PDB file of C-alpha atoms and ligand atoms in Angstrom:
ATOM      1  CA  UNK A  69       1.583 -16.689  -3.107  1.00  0.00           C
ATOM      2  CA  UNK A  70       1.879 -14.461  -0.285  1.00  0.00           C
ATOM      3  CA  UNK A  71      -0.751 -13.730   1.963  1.00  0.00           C
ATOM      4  CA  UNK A  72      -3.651 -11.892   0.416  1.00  0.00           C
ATOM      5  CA  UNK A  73      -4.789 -10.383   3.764  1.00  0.00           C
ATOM      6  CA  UNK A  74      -1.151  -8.334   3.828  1.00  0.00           C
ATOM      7  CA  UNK A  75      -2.133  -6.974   0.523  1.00  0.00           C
ATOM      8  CA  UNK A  76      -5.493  -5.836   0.922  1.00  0.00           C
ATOM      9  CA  UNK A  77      -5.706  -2.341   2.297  1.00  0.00           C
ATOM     10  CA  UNK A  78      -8.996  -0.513   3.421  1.00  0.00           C
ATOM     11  CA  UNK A  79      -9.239   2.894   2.890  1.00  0.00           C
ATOM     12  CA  UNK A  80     -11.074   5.124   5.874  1.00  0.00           C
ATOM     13  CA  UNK A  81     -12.578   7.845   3.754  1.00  0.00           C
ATOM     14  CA  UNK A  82     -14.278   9.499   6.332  1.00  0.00           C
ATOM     15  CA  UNK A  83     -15.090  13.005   7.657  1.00  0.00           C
ATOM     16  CA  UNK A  84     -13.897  12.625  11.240  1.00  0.00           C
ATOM     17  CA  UNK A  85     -12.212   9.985  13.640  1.00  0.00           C
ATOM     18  CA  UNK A  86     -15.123   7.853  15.489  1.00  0.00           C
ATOM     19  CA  UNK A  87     -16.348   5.611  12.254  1.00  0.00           C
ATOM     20  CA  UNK A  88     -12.906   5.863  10.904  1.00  0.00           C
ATOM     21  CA  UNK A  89     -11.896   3.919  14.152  1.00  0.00           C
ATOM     22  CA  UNK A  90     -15.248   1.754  14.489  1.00  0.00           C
ATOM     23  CA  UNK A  91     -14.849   0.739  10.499  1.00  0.00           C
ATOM     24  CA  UNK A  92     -10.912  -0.394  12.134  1.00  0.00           C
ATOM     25  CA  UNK A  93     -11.624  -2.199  14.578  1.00  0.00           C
ATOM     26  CA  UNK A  94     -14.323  -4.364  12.362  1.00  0.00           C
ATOM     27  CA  UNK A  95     -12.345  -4.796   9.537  1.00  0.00           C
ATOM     28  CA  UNK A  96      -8.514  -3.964  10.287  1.00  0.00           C
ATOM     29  CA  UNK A  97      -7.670  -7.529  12.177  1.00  0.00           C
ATOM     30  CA  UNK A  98      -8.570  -8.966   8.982  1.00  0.00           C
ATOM     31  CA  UNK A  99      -6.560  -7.053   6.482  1.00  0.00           C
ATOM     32  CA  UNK A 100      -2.957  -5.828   5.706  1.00  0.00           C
ATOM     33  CA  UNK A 101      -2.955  -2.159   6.026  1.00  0.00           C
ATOM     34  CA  UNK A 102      -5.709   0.781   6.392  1.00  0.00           C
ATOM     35  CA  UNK A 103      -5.426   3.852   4.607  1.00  0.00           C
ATOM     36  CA  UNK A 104      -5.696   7.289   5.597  1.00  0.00           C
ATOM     37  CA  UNK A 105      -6.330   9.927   3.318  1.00  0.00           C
ATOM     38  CA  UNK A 106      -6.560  13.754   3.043  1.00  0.00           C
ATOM     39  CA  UNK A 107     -10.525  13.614   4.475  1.00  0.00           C
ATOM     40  CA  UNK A 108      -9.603  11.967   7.239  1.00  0.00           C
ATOM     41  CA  UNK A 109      -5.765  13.170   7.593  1.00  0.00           C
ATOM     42  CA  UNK A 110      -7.442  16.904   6.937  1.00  0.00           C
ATOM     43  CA  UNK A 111     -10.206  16.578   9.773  1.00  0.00           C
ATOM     44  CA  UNK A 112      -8.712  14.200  12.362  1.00  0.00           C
ATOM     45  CA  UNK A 113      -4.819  15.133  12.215  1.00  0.00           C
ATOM     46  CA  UNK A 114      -1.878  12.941  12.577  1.00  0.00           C
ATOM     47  CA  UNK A 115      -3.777  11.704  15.570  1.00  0.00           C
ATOM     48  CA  UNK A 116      -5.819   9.305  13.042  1.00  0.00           C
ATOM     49  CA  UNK A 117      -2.598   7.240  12.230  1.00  0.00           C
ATOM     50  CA  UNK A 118      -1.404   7.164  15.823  1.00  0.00           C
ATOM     51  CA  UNK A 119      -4.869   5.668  16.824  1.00  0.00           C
ATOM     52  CA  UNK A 120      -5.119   3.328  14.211  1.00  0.00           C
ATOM     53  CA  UNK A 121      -1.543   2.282  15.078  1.00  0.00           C
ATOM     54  CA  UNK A 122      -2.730   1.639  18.905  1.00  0.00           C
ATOM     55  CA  UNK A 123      -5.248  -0.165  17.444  1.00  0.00           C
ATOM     56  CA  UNK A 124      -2.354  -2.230  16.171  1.00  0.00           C
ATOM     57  CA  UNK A 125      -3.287  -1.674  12.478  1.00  0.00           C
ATOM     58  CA  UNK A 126      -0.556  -0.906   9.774  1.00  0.00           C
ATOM     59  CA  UNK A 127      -1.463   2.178   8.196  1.00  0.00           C
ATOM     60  CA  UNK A 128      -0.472   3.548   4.359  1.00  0.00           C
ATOM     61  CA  UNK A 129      -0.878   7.563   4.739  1.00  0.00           C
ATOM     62  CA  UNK A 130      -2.259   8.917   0.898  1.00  0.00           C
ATOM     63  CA  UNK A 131      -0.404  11.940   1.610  1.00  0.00           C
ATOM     64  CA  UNK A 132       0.056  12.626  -2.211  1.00  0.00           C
ATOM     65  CA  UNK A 133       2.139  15.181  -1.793  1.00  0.00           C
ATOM     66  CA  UNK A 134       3.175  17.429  -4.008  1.00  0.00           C
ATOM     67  CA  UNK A 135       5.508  20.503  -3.881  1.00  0.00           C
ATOM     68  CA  UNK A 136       8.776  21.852  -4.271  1.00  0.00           C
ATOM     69  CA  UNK A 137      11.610  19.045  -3.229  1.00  0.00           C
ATOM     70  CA  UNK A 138      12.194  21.406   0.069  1.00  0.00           C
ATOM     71  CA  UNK A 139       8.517  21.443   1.136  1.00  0.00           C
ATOM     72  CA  UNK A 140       7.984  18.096   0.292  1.00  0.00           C
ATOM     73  CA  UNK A 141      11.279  16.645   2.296  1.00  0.00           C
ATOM     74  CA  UNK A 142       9.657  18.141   5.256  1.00  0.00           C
ATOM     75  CA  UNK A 143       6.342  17.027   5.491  1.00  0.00           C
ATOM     76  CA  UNK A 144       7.816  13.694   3.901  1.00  0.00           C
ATOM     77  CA  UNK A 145      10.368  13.559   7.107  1.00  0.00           C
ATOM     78  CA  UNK A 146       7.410  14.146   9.522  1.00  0.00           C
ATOM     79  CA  UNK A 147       5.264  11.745   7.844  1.00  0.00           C
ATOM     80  CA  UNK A 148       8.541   9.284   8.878  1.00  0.00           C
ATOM     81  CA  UNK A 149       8.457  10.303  12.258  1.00  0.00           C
ATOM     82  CA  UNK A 150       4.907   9.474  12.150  1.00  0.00           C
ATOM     83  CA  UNK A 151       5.420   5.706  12.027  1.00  0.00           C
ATOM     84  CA  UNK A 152       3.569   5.022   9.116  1.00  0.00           C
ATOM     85  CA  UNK A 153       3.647   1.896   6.738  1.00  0.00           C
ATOM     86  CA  UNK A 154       3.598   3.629   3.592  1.00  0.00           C
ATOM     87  CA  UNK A 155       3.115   6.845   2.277  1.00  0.00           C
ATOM     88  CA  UNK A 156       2.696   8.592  -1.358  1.00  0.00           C
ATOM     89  CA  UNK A 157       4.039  11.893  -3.495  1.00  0.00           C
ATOM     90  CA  UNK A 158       2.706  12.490  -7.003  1.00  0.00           C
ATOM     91  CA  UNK A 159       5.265  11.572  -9.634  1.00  0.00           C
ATOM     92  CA  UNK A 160       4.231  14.389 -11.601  1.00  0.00           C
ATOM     93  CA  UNK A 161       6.349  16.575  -9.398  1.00  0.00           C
ATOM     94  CA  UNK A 162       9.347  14.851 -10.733  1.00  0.00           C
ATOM     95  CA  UNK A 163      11.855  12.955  -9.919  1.00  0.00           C
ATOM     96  CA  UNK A 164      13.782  15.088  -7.453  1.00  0.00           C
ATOM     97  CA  UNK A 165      11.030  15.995  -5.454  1.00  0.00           C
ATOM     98  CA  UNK A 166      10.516  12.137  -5.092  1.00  0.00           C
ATOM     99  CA  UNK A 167      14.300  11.208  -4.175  1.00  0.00           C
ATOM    100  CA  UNK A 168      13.981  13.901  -1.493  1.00  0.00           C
ATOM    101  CA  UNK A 169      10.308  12.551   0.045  1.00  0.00           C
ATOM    102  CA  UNK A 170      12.440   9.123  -0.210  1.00  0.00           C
ATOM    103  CA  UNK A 171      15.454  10.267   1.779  1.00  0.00           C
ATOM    104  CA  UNK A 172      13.987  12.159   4.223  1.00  0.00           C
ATOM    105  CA  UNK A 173      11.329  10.009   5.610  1.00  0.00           C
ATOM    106  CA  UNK A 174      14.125   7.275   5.600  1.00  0.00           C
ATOM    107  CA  UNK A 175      16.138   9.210   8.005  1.00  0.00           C
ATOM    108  CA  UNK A 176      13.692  10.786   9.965  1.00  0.00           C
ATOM    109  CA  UNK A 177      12.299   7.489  10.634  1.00  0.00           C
ATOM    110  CA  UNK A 178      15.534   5.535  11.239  1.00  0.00           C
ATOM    111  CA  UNK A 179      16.468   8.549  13.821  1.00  0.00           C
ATOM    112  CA  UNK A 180      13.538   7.903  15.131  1.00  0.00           C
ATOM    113  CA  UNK A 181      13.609   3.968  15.855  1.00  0.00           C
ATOM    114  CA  UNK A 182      11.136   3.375  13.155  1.00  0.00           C
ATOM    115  CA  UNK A 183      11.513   1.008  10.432  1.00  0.00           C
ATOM    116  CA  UNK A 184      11.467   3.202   7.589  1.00  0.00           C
ATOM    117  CA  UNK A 185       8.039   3.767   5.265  1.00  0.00           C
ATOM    118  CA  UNK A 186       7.452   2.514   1.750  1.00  0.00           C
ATOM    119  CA  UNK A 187       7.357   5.635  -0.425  1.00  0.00           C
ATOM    120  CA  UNK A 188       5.167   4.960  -3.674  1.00  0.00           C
ATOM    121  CA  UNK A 189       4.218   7.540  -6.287  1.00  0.00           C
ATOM    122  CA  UNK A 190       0.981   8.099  -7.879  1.00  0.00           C
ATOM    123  CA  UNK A 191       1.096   7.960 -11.214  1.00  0.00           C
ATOM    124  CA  UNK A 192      -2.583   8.875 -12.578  1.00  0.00           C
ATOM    125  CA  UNK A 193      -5.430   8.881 -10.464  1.00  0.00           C
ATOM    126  CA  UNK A 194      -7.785   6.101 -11.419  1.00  0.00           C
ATOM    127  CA  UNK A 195     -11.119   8.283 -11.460  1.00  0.00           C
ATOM    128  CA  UNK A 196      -9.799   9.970 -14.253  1.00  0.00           C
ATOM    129  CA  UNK A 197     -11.038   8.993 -17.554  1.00  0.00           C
ATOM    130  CA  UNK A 198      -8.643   9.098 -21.171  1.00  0.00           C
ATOM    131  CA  UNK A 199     -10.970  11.870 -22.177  1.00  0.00           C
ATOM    132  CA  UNK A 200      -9.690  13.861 -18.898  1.00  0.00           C
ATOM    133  CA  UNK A 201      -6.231  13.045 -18.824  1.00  0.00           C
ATOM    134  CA  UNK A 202      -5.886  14.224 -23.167  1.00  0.00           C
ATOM    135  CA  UNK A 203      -8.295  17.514 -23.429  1.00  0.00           C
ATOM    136  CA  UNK A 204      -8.751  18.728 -19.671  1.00  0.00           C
ATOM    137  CA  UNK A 205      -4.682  17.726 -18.936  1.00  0.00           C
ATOM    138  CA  UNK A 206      -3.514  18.075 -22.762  1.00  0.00           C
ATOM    139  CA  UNK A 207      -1.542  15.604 -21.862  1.00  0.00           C
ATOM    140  CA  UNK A 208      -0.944  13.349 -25.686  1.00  0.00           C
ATOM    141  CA  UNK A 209      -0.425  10.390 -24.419  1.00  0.00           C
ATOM    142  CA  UNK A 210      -3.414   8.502 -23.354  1.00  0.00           C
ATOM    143  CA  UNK A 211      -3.617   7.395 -19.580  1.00  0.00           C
ATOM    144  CA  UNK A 212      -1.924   3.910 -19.505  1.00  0.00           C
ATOM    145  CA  UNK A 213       1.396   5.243 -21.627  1.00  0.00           C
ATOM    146  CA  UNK A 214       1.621   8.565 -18.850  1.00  0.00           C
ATOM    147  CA  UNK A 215       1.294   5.562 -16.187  1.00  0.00           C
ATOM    148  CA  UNK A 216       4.017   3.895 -17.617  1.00  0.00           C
ATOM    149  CA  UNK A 217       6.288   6.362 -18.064  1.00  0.00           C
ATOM    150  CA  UNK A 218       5.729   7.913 -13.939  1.00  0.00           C
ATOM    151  CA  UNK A 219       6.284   4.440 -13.012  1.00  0.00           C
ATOM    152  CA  UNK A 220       9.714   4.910 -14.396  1.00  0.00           C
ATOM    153  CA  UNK A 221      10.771   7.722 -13.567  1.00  0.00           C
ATOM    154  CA  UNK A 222       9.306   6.899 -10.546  1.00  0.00           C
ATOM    155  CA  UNK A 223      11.608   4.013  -9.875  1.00  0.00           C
ATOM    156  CA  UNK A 224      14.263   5.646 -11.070  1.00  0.00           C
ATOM    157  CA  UNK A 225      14.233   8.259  -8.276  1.00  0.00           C
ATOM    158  CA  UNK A 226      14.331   5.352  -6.056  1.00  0.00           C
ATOM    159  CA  UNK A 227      10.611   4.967  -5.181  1.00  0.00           C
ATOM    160  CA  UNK A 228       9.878   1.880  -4.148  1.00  0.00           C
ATOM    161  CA  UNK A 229       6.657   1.430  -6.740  1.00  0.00           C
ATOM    162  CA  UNK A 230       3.495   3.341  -7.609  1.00  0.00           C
ATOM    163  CA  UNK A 231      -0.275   3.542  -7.288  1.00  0.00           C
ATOM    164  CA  UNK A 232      -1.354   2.481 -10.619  1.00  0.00           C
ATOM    165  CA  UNK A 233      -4.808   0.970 -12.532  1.00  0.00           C
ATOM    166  CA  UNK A 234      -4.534  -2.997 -12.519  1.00  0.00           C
ATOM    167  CA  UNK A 235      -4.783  -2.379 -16.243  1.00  0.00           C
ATOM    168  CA  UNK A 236      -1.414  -0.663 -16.251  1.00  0.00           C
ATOM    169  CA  UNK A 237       0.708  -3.021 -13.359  1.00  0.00           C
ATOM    170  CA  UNK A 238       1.590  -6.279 -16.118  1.00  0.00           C
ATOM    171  CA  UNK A 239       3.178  -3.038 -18.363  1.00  0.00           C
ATOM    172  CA  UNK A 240       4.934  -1.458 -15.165  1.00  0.00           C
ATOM    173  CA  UNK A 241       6.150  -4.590 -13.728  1.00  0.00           C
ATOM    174  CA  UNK A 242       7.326  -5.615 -17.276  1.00  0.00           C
ATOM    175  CA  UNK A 243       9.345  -1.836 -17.656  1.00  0.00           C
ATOM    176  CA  UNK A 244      10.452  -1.464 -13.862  1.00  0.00           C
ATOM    177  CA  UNK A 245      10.817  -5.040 -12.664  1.00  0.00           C
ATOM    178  CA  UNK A 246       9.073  -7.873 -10.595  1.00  0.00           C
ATOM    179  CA  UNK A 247      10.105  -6.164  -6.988  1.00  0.00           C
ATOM    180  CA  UNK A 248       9.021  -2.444  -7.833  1.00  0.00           C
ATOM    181  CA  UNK A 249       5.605  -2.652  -5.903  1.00  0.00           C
ATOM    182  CA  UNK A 250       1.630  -2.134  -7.888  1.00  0.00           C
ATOM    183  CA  UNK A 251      -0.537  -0.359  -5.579  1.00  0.00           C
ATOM    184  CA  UNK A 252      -3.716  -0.501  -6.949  1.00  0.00           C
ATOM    185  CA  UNK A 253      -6.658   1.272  -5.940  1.00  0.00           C
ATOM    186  CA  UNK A 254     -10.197   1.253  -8.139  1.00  0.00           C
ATOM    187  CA  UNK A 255     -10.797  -2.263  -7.472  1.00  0.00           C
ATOM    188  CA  UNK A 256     -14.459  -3.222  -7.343  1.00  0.00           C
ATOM    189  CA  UNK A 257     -15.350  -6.452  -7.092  1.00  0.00           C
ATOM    190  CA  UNK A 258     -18.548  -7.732  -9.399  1.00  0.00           C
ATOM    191  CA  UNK A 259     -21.062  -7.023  -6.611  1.00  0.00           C
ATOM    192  CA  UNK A 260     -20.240  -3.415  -5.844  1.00  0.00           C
ATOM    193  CA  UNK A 261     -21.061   0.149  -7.334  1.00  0.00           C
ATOM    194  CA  UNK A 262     -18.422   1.774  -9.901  1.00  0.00           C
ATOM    195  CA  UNK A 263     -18.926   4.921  -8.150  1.00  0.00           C
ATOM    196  CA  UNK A 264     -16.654   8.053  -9.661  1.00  0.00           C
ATOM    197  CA  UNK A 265     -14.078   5.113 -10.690  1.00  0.00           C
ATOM    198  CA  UNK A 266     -13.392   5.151 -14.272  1.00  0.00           C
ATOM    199  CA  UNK A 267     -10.616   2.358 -14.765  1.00  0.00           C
ATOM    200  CA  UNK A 268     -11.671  -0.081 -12.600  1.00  0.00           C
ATOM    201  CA  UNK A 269     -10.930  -4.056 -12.216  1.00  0.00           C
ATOM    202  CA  UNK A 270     -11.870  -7.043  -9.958  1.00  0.00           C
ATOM    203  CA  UNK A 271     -10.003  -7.958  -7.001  1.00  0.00           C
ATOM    204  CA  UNK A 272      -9.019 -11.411  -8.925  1.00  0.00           C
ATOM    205  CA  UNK A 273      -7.998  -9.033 -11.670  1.00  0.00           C
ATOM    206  CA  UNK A 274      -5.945  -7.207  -9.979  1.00  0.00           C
ATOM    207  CA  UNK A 275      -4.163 -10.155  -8.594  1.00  0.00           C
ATOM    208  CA  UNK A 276      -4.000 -11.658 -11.768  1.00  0.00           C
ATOM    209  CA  UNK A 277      -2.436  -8.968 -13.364  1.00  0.00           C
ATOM    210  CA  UNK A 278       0.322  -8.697 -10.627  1.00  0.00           C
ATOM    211  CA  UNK A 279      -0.999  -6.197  -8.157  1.00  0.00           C
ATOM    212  CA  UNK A 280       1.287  -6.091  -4.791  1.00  0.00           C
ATOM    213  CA  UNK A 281      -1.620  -4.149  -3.047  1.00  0.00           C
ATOM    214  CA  UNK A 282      -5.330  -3.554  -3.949  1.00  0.00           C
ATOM    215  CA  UNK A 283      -6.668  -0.994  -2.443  1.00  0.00           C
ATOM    216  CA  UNK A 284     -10.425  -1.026  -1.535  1.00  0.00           C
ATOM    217  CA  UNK A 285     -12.583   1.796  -0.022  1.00  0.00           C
ATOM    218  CA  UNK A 286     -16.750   2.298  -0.362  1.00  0.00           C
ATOM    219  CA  UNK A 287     -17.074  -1.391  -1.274  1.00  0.00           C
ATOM    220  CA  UNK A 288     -16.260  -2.496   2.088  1.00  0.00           C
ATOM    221  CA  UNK A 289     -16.806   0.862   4.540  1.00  0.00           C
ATOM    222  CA  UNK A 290     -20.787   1.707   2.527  1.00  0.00           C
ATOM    223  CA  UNK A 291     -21.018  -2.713   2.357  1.00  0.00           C
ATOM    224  CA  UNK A 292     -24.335  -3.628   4.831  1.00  0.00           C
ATOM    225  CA  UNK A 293     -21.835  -6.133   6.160  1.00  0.00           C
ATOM    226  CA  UNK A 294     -18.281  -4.766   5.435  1.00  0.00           C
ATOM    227  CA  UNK A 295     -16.207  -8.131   7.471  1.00  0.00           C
ATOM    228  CA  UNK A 296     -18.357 -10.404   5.050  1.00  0.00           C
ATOM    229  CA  UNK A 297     -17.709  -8.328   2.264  1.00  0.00           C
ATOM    230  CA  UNK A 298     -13.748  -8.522   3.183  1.00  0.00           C
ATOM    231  CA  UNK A 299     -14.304 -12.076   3.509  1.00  0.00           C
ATOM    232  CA  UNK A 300     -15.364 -11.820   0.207  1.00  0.00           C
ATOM    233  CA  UNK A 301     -12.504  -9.837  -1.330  1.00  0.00           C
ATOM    234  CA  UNK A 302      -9.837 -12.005   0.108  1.00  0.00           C
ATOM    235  CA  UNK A 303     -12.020 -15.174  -1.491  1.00  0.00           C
ATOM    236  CA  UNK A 304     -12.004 -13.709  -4.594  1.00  0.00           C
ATOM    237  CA  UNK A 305      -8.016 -13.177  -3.937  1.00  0.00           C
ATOM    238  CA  UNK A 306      -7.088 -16.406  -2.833  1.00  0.00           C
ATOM    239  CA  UNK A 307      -8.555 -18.007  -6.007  1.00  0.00           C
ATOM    240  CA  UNK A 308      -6.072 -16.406  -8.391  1.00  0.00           C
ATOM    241  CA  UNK A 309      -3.812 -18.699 -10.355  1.00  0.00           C
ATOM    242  CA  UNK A 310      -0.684 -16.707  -9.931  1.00  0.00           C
ATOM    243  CA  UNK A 311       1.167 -14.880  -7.735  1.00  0.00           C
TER     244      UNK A 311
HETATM  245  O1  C5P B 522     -13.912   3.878  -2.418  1.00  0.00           O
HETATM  246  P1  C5P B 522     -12.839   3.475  -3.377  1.00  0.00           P
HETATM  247  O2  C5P B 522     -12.601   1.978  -3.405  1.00  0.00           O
HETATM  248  O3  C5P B 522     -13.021   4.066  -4.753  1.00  0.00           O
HETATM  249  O4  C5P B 522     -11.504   4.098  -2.752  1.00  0.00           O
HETATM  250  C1  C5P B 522     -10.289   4.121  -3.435  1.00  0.00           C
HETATM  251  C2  C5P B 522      -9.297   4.857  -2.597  1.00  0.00           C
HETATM  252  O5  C5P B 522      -8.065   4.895  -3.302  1.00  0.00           O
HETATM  253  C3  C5P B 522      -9.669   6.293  -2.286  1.00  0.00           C
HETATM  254  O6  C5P B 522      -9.267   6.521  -0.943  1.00  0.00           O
HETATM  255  C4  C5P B 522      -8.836   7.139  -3.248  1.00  0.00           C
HETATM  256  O7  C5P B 522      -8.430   8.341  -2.674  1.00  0.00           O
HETATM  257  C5  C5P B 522      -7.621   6.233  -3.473  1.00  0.00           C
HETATM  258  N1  C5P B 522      -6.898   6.403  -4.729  1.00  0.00           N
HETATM  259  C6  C5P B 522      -7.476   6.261  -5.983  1.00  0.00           C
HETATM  260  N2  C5P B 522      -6.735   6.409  -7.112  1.00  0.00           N
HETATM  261  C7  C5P B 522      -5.424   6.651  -7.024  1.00  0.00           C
HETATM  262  C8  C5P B 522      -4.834   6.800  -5.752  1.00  0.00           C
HETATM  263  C9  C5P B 522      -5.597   6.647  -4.626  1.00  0.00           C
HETATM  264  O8  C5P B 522      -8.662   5.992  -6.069  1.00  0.00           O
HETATM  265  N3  C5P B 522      -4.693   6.723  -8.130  1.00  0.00           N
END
């Protein structure tokens, strides 16, 4: 199986830049990727990914954009420029808005000597519960089948996978195919706090269930110990029985 420290990513939810940096430089030599997302991104700038990249950490922006295909080409071709790992657009803004996030951080990073981003698209955030996602979205399909069905449309605009519950990747995978990437955040491994997470699953679980990524916030950075408690995560990981 491929190394579980390139698919664990740590996400820096934080209001400003010093413990974002202080939580890298504990934890990022031991892990695959760290995330920024729109705290951090919105209260430390684009200077937050080019000091975790001096740091020598791969970073996954969680831009989730989402816009007209215009708007989000441009901030999608700066994000490219930016130098970043991976990056995300909702795929409830629909499939051209995603083939034009894809194209444009391509070539923006390509023109820029940068080996271009993964772009993934979030299908439904994980805090939200089937109760949510039928009365508050009216949406009548219930969360897993709405999943599903960004995942594909997802893919078909070229994406190159999707954030997704580890409940809904052996569906996905099974629909869009074995090399269309799981991202999978609300992963909370037996010891930690569910916190606002409504679909949630193990780190093993997630493995098991064919998760390329798992992403993994408060039970690392709010852990008393958070490199034991990625030592722990990666344990758990390593122990799955497939790939
Ligand atoms: O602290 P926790 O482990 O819940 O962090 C999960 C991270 O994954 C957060 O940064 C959150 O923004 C992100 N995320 C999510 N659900 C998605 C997409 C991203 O929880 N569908």
């Amino acid at each position: 199986m491929r190394d579980p420290k390139e698919r664990l990513i740590i996400a820096l939810d934080y209001p400003e830049l010093p413990p974002a940096l202080e939580m890298a430089r504990l934890v990022g030599p031991k892990v695959g990727m760290l995330k920024v997302g729109l705290e951090l991104f919105n209260s430390a700038g684009p200077e937050a990914v080019s000091a975790l990249r001096e740091l020598g950490a791969r970073v996954f922006y969680d831009s989730k954009f989402s816009d007209i295909p215009n708007t989000v080409a441009g901030a999608a071709a700066a994000v490219g420029r930016m130098g970043v790992s991976m990056f995300n657009v909702h795929a409830l803004g629909g499939s051209r808005m995603m083939m034009e996030a894809r194209r444009a951080a391509v070539e923006a990073a390509s023109e820029a000597g940068l080996v271009p981003p993964l772009v993934i698209g979030v299908t439904v955030v994980t805090s939200l519960g089937e109760g949510e996602v039928r009365e508050e979205l009216g949406i009548p399909a219930n969360a897993h089948d709405t999943a599903v069905r960004l995942a594909v449309l997802a893919k078909r605009a070229g994406l190159d996978g999707v954030v997704a519950a580890v409940h809904e990747v052996p569906e996905i995978k099974r629909v869009c195919g074995k090399e269309f990437l799981a991202v999978t955040p609300g992963i909370r491994p037996a010891w930690a706090q569910a916190g606002d997470q409504s679909r949630i699953a193990t780190p093993l679980a997630a493995i098991e269930a064919g998760s390329d990524y798992l992403v993994v916030g408060r039970p690392v950075t709010r852990a008393e110990d958070p490199a034991a408690a990625v030592a722990a995560i990666l344990g758990e990981m390593k122990g799955a029985s497939r790939e």
